[in-house]
PDB file of C-alpha atoms in Angstrom:
ATOM      1  CA  UNK A1315     -25.264 -12.225 -41.452  1.00  0.00           C
ATOM      2  CA  UNK A1316     -27.200  -8.553 -41.344  1.00  0.00           C
ATOM      3  CA  UNK A1317     -30.121 -10.571 -40.285  1.00  0.00           C
ATOM      4  CA  UNK A1318     -28.762 -11.957 -37.193  1.00  0.00           C
ATOM      5  CA  UNK A1319     -27.398  -8.830 -36.341  1.00  0.00           C
ATOM      6  CA  UNK A1320     -30.378  -7.538 -36.296  1.00  0.00           C
ATOM      7  CA  UNK A1321     -32.154  -9.899 -34.104  1.00  0.00           C
ATOM      8  CA  UNK A1322     -29.694 -11.585 -31.856  1.00  0.00           C
ATOM      9  CA  UNK A1323     -29.225 -11.296 -27.853  1.00  0.00           C
ATOM     10  CA  UNK A1324     -26.503  -8.361 -28.297  1.00  0.00           C
ATOM     11  CA  UNK A1325     -25.583  -8.816 -24.238  1.00  0.00           C
ATOM     12  CA  UNK A1326     -25.941 -13.114 -24.854  1.00  0.00           C
ATOM     13  CA  UNK A1327     -24.652 -13.280 -27.516  1.00  0.00           C
ATOM     14  CA  UNK A1328     -21.077 -12.613 -25.871  1.00  0.00           C
ATOM     15  CA  UNK A1329     -21.093 -15.200 -23.686  1.00  0.00           C
ATOM     16  CA  UNK A1330     -23.708 -18.196 -25.484  1.00  0.00           C
ATOM     17  CA  UNK A1331     -23.384 -17.250 -29.474  1.00  0.00           C
ATOM     18  CA  UNK A1332     -24.019 -20.862 -30.492  1.00  0.00           C
ATOM     19  CA  UNK A1333     -27.769 -20.434 -27.849  1.00  0.00           C
ATOM     20  CA  UNK A1334     -28.055 -17.179 -29.674  1.00  0.00           C
ATOM     21  CA  UNK A1335     -27.738 -18.748 -33.672  1.00  0.00           C
ATOM     22  CA  UNK A1336     -29.679 -22.042 -32.673  1.00  0.00           C
ATOM     23  CA  UNK A1337     -32.397 -19.044 -31.119  1.00  0.00           C
ATOM     24  CA  UNK A1338     -32.839 -18.013 -34.745  1.00  0.00           C
ATOM     25  CA  UNK A1339     -33.533 -21.725 -35.571  1.00  0.00           C
ATOM     26  CA  UNK A1340     -36.052 -22.693 -33.126  1.00  0.00           C
ATOM     27  CA  UNK A1341     -37.551 -19.830 -33.453  1.00  0.00           C
ATOM     28  CA  UNK A1342     -38.242 -20.253 -37.295  1.00  0.00           C
ATOM     29  CA  UNK A1343     -36.500 -17.303 -37.941  1.00  0.00           C
ATOM     30  CA  UNK A1344     -33.734 -18.689 -39.787  1.00  0.00           C
ATOM     31  CA  UNK A1345     -33.780 -22.779 -40.813  1.00  0.00           C
ATOM     32  CA  UNK A1346     -31.059 -24.984 -39.360  1.00  0.00           C
ATOM     33  CA  UNK A1347     -28.749 -24.509 -43.337  1.00  0.00           C
ATOM     34  CA  UNK A1348     -29.631 -20.522 -42.859  1.00  0.00           C
ATOM     35  CA  UNK A1349     -27.947 -20.585 -39.327  1.00  0.00           C
ATOM     36  CA  UNK A1350     -25.014 -22.934 -39.852  1.00  0.00           C
ATOM     37  CA  UNK A1351     -23.969 -21.232 -43.102  1.00  0.00           C
ATOM     38  CA  UNK A1352     -23.207 -18.201 -40.319  1.00  0.00           C
ATOM     39  CA  UNK A1353     -19.808 -16.682 -40.004  1.00  0.00           C
ATOM     40  CA  UNK A1354     -19.193 -17.539 -36.506  1.00  0.00           C
ATOM     41  CA  UNK A1355     -16.006 -16.302 -36.606  1.00  0.00           C
ATOM     42  CA  UNK A1356     -17.232 -12.884 -38.218  1.00  0.00           C
ATOM     43  CA  UNK A1357     -19.295 -12.431 -35.556  1.00  0.00           C
ATOM     44  CA  UNK A1358     -16.637 -13.728 -33.006  1.00  0.00           C
ATOM     45  CA  UNK A1359     -13.997 -10.764 -34.113  1.00  0.00           C
ATOM     46  CA  UNK A1360     -17.166  -8.351 -33.483  1.00  0.00           C
ATOM     47  CA  UNK A1361     -17.793  -9.432 -30.258  1.00  0.00           C
ATOM     48  CA  UNK A1362     -13.751  -8.078 -29.835  1.00  0.00           C
ATOM     49  CA  UNK A1363     -14.082  -4.815 -31.257  1.00  0.00           C
ATOM     50  CA  UNK A1364     -13.808  -1.620 -29.826  1.00  0.00           C
ATOM     51  CA  UNK A1365     -17.779  -1.050 -31.364  1.00  0.00           C
ATOM     52  CA  UNK A1366     -19.151  -3.357 -29.984  1.00  0.00           C
ATOM     53  CA  UNK A1367     -18.283  -2.249 -26.448  1.00  0.00           C
ATOM     54  CA  UNK A1368     -19.027   0.908 -27.231  1.00  0.00           C
ATOM     55  CA  UNK A1369     -22.698  -0.384 -28.045  1.00  0.00           C
ATOM     56  CA  UNK A1370     -21.985  -2.132 -25.184  1.00  0.00           C
ATOM     57  CA  UNK A1371     -21.442   0.359 -22.686  1.00  0.00           C
ATOM     58  CA  UNK A1372     -23.638   2.850 -24.017  1.00  0.00           C
ATOM     59  CA  UNK A1373     -26.525   5.143 -22.544  1.00  0.00           C
ATOM     60  CA  UNK A1374     -28.624   4.308 -24.688  1.00  0.00           C
ATOM     61  CA  UNK A1375     -28.135   1.918 -28.509  1.00  0.00           C
ATOM     62  CA  UNK A1376     -31.355   2.091 -30.340  1.00  0.00           C
ATOM     63  CA  UNK A1377     -31.766  -0.757 -33.414  1.00  0.00           C
ATOM     64  CA  UNK A1378     -33.534  -0.901 -36.911  1.00  0.00           C
ATOM     65  CA  UNK A1379     -34.289   2.662 -35.688  1.00  0.00           C
ATOM     66  CA  UNK A1380     -36.546   3.738 -39.059  1.00  0.00           C
ATOM     67  CA  UNK A1381     -37.241   7.108 -40.072  1.00  0.00           C
ATOM     68  CA  UNK A1382     -38.581   9.587 -42.694  1.00  0.00           C
ATOM     69  CA  UNK A1383     -37.534  12.759 -43.133  1.00  0.00           C
ATOM     70  CA  UNK A1384     -37.822  15.854 -46.321  1.00  0.00           C
ATOM     71  CA  UNK A1385     -34.427  16.794 -47.831  1.00  0.00           C
ATOM     72  CA  UNK A1386     -32.686  18.545 -50.368  1.00  0.00           C
ATOM     73  CA  UNK A1387     -32.652  16.836 -53.190  1.00  0.00           C
ATOM     74  CA  UNK A1388     -28.771  18.347 -53.983  1.00  0.00           C
ATOM     75  CA  UNK A1389     -28.253  15.559 -51.115  1.00  0.00           C
ATOM     76  CA  UNK A1390     -28.985  12.355 -53.304  1.00  0.00           C
ATOM     77  CA  UNK A1391     -27.873  13.820 -56.397  1.00  0.00           C
ATOM     78  CA  UNK A1392     -25.707  16.898 -55.977  1.00  0.00           C
ATOM     79  CA  UNK A1393     -25.196  17.843 -59.956  1.00  0.00           C
ATOM     80  CA  UNK A1394     -29.073  19.049 -59.091  1.00  0.00           C
ATOM     81  CA  UNK A1395     -28.009  21.275 -56.446  1.00  0.00           C
ATOM     82  CA  UNK A1396     -27.795  24.401 -59.109  1.00  0.00           C
ATOM     83  CA  UNK A1397     -31.398  23.592 -61.135  1.00  0.00           C
ATOM     84  CA  UNK A1398     -33.943  22.847 -57.959  1.00  0.00           C
ATOM     85  CA  UNK A1399     -34.436  23.975 -54.368  1.00  0.00           C
ATOM     86  CA  UNK A1400     -37.006  20.630 -54.801  1.00  0.00           C
ATOM     87  CA  UNK A1401     -37.523  18.556 -51.929  1.00  0.00           C
ATOM     88  CA  UNK A1402     -37.485  14.494 -51.605  1.00  0.00           C
ATOM     89  CA  UNK A1403     -38.941  12.358 -48.848  1.00  0.00           C
ATOM     90  CA  UNK A1404     -36.474  10.148 -47.413  1.00  0.00           C
ATOM     91  CA  UNK A1405     -37.036   7.308 -45.593  1.00  0.00           C
ATOM     92  CA  UNK A1406     -35.100   4.908 -44.004  1.00  0.00           C
ATOM     93  CA  UNK A1407     -33.716   2.247 -41.353  1.00  0.00           C
ATOM     94  CA  UNK A1408     -30.664   2.834 -39.055  1.00  0.00           C
ATOM     95  CA  UNK A1409     -28.725  -0.504 -38.143  1.00  0.00           C
ATOM     96  CA  UNK A1410     -27.516   0.763 -34.817  1.00  0.00           C
ATOM     97  CA  UNK A1411     -28.316   4.489 -32.595  1.00  0.00           C
ATOM     98  CA  UNK A1412     -24.629   4.801 -30.243  1.00  0.00           C
ATOM     99  CA  UNK A1413     -26.692   7.610 -27.848  1.00  0.00           C
ATOM    100  CA  UNK A1414     -24.879   9.040 -24.955  1.00  0.00           C
ATOM    101  CA  UNK A1415     -25.734  12.301 -23.773  1.00  0.00           C
ATOM    102  CA  UNK A1416     -26.795  14.599 -26.426  1.00  0.00           C
ATOM    103  CA  UNK A1417     -24.349  12.321 -28.440  1.00  0.00           C
ATOM    104  CA  UNK A1418     -24.939   9.813 -30.990  1.00  0.00           C
ATOM    105  CA  UNK A1419     -22.737   6.706 -32.944  1.00  0.00           C
ATOM    106  CA  UNK A1420     -24.742   5.683 -36.142  1.00  0.00           C
ATOM    107  CA  UNK A1421     -23.437   2.422 -36.782  1.00  0.00           C
ATOM    108  CA  UNK A1422     -24.262   0.739 -40.187  1.00  0.00           C
ATOM    109  CA  UNK A1423     -23.432  -2.938 -40.708  1.00  0.00           C
ATOM    110  CA  UNK A1424     -22.054  -4.289 -44.239  1.00  0.00           C
ATOM    111  CA  UNK A1425     -21.544  -7.716 -45.633  1.00  0.00           C
ATOM    112  CA  UNK A1426     -20.277  -6.359 -48.839  1.00  0.00           C
ATOM    113  CA  UNK A1427     -17.212  -8.511 -49.994  1.00  0.00           C
ATOM    114  CA  UNK A1428     -14.504  -5.330 -50.516  1.00  0.00           C
ATOM    115  CA  UNK A1429     -10.431  -5.059 -50.929  1.00  0.00           C
ATOM    116  CA  UNK A1430     -10.629  -1.678 -48.961  1.00  0.00           C
ATOM    117  CA  UNK A1431     -12.411   0.821 -46.347  1.00  0.00           C
ATOM    118  CA  UNK A1432     -11.635   3.313 -48.984  1.00  0.00           C
ATOM    119  CA  UNK A1433     -14.167   1.238 -51.021  1.00  0.00           C
ATOM    120  CA  UNK A1434     -16.471   0.932 -48.711  1.00  0.00           C
ATOM    121  CA  UNK A1435     -16.802   3.744 -47.506  1.00  0.00           C
ATOM    122  CA  UNK A1436     -16.969   5.450 -51.107  1.00  0.00           C
ATOM    123  CA  UNK A1437     -19.829   3.110 -51.632  1.00  0.00           C
ATOM    124  CA  UNK A1438     -21.953   4.430 -48.594  1.00  0.00           C
ATOM    125  CA  UNK A1439     -21.116   8.062 -48.165  1.00  0.00           C
ATOM    126  CA  UNK A1440     -23.776   9.291 -49.725  1.00  0.00           C
ATOM    127  CA  UNK A1441     -26.180   6.564 -47.670  1.00  0.00           C
ATOM    128  CA  UNK A1442     -24.401   7.547 -44.117  1.00  0.00           C
ATOM    129  CA  UNK A1443     -24.723  11.293 -44.772  1.00  0.00           C
ATOM    130  CA  UNK A1444     -29.023  10.793 -45.067  1.00  0.00           C
ATOM    131  CA  UNK A1445     -28.492   8.654 -41.569  1.00  0.00           C
ATOM    132  CA  UNK A1446     -26.073  11.616 -40.308  1.00  0.00           C
ATOM    133  CA  UNK A1447     -28.561  14.204 -40.684  1.00  0.00           C
ATOM    134  CA  UNK A1448     -31.649  11.914 -39.848  1.00  0.00           C
ATOM    135  CA  UNK A1449     -30.005  10.987 -36.860  1.00  0.00           C
ATOM    136  CA  UNK A1450     -29.247  14.963 -35.711  1.00  0.00           C
ATOM    137  CA  UNK A1451     -33.342  15.964 -36.678  1.00  0.00           C
ATOM    138  CA  UNK A1452     -35.282  13.204 -36.371  1.00  0.00           C
ATOM    139  CA  UNK A1453     -33.771  12.281 -32.672  1.00  0.00           C
ATOM    140  CA  UNK A1454     -32.487  16.153 -31.626  1.00  0.00           C
ATOM    141  CA  UNK A1455     -28.601  14.725 -31.527  1.00  0.00           C
ATOM    142  CA  UNK A1456     -25.863  16.410 -31.792  1.00  0.00           C
ATOM    143  CA  UNK A1457     -22.018  15.616 -32.580  1.00  0.00           C
ATOM    144  CA  UNK A1458     -23.046  12.717 -34.707  1.00  0.00           C
ATOM    145  CA  UNK A1459     -20.337  10.620 -36.496  1.00  0.00           C
ATOM    146  CA  UNK A1460     -20.601   7.782 -38.684  1.00  0.00           C
ATOM    147  CA  UNK A1461     -19.055   3.817 -38.332  1.00  0.00           C
ATOM    148  CA  UNK A1462     -19.787   0.957 -40.575  1.00  0.00           C
ATOM    149  CA  UNK A1463     -18.546  -2.433 -39.074  1.00  0.00           C
ATOM    150  CA  UNK A1464     -17.175  -4.432 -42.298  1.00  0.00           C
ATOM    151  CA  UNK A1465     -17.946  -8.127 -41.636  1.00  0.00           C
ATOM    152  CA  UNK A1466     -15.754  -9.160 -44.329  1.00  0.00           C
ATOM    153  CA  UNK A1467     -12.852  -7.020 -43.445  1.00  0.00           C
ATOM    154  CA  UNK A1468     -13.512  -7.352 -39.526  1.00  0.00           C
ATOM    155  CA  UNK A1469     -12.779  -3.959 -38.659  1.00  0.00           C
ATOM    156  CA  UNK A1470     -14.903  -0.316 -37.848  1.00  0.00           C
ATOM    157  CA  UNK A1471     -14.320   1.459 -40.153  1.00  0.00           C
ATOM    158  CA  UNK A1472     -15.156   5.655 -39.049  1.00  0.00           C
ATOM    159  CA  UNK A1473     -16.824   7.790 -42.692  1.00  0.00           C
ATOM    160  CA  UNK A1474     -15.692  11.201 -42.960  1.00  0.00           C
ATOM    161  CA  UNK A1475     -19.354  13.369 -44.123  1.00  0.00           C
TER     162      UNK A1475
END
């Protein structure tokens, strides 16, 4: 499901989801078995979400954006904050970045089977704080928010950092 969201045409899946799925098989991205295993219902719920509408109406939407930056080691391991002033190089890939003016919204798709949105937020809070910093520093954005989209819970979740 996550891979499909990386490669699908976000405009076309709204009107021809089956065609976009079939295209992944035709282009040898997915096998027929993999395509058949996609949770179409979960994708359809995403297409009805406010998040999908924000993506569709954004001035710019960047997908699978790689970044590399230097950050204090304390952002990765808070217990080291008083022991070292060292920085580390981190690399990552942001699933999606909605840009409107100088404001940004990080979009991260999650397929984890969790019971609550709090569990998901807690699990990814550290990763999302790094992504937020990357959006601010690497892309020069301000007012950056972070949204997880849980396909298991069929909802968008705002992450408070």
